[in-house]
């Protein structure tokens, strides 16, 4: 479950951000949310193989970031 208390107010002021969140969800992200106070809208993808397809369906600049797994320190 992802939640950001700022979303309601930020989306009211900048409706295009709500559109982008919807695009992420419609393109296949498992979750999407506003990051922080509004500089970024992020999407969470379960299967990394879907990332390029999802990014191609978003109307704005996308940056793909992957989590690290099996990392030893």
Coordinates of C-alpha atoms in Angstrom, one line a residue:
X1 CA 0.0 0.0 0.0
X2 CA 1.4 3.3 -1.1
X3 CA 0.0 6.6 0.2
X4 CA 1.1 10.3 0.0
X5 CA -1.0 12.9 1.9
X6 CA 0.0 15.6 -0.5
X7 CA -1.5 13.9 -3.6
X8 CA -5.0 15.4 -3.2
X9 CA -3.8 19.0 -3.0
X10 CA -1.0 18.7 -5.5
X11 CA -3.3 16.9 -8.0
X12 CA -5.9 19.6 -7.6
X13 CA -3.3 22.3 -8.4
X14 CA -1.5 20.2 -11.1
X15 CA -4.0 17.8 -12.7
X16 CA -1.5 16.6 -15.2
X17 CA 0.3 14.8 -12.4
X18 CA -2.9 12.8 -11.7
X19 CA -3.1 12.0 -15.4
X20 CA 0.5 10.6 -15.3
X21 CA -0.3 8.5 -12.2
X22 CA -3.3 7.1 -14.1
X23 CA -1.2 6.4 -17.1
X24 CA 1.3 4.4 -14.9
X25 CA -1.5 2.3 -13.5
X26 CA -3.2 1.8 -16.8
X27 CA 0.1 0.8 -18.4
X28 CA 0.6 -2.0 -15.9
X29 CA 2.2 -0.7 -12.8
X30 CA 1.2 -2.5 -9.6
X31 CA 1.1 0.8 -7.8
X32 CA 1.8 4.5 -8.5
X33 CA 2.1 7.6 -6.3
X34 CA 3.4 11.1 -5.9
X35 CA 6.9 11.2 -4.4
X36 CA 7.5 13.7 -1.7
X37 CA 5.8 17.0 -2.3
X38 CA 5.4 16.5 -6.0
X39 CA 8.6 16.5 -7.9
X40 CA 8.1 12.9 -9.1
X41 CA 5.4 10.4 -9.8
X42 CA 6.6 6.9 -9.5
X43 CA 5.3 3.5 -10.5
X44 CA 6.1 0.1 -9.1
X45 CA 6.4 -2.8 -11.5
X46 CA 6.4 -6.4 -10.3
X47 CA 8.1 -7.9 -13.4
X48 CA 11.2 -6.1 -14.7
X49 CA 10.5 -7.5 -18.2
X50 CA 7.5 -5.1 -18.4
X51 CA 9.4 -1.9 -17.7
X52 CA 10.2 -0.9 -21.2
X53 CA 6.6 -1.6 -22.4
X54 CA 5.2 0.5 -19.5
X55 CA 7.7 3.4 -20.1
X56 CA 6.7 3.5 -23.8
X57 CA 3.1 4.2 -22.8
X58 CA 3.7 7.2 -20.5
X59 CA 3.3 10.7 -21.9
X60 CA 6.3 12.2 -20.1
X61 CA 10.0 11.6 -19.5
X62 CA 10.6 8.4 -17.7
X63 CA 13.6 7.2 -15.8
X64 CA 13.9 3.4 -15.1
X65 CA 15.4 2.5 -11.7
X66 CA 15.8 -1.1 -10.5
X67 CA 16.1 -2.3 -7.0
X68 CA 19.1 -4.3 -5.9
X69 CA 18.7 -7.9 -4.8
X70 CA 21.0 -10.5 -3.3
X71 CA 23.6 -7.8 -2.4
X72 CA 26.1 -8.7 0.3
X73 CA 27.9 -6.0 2.2

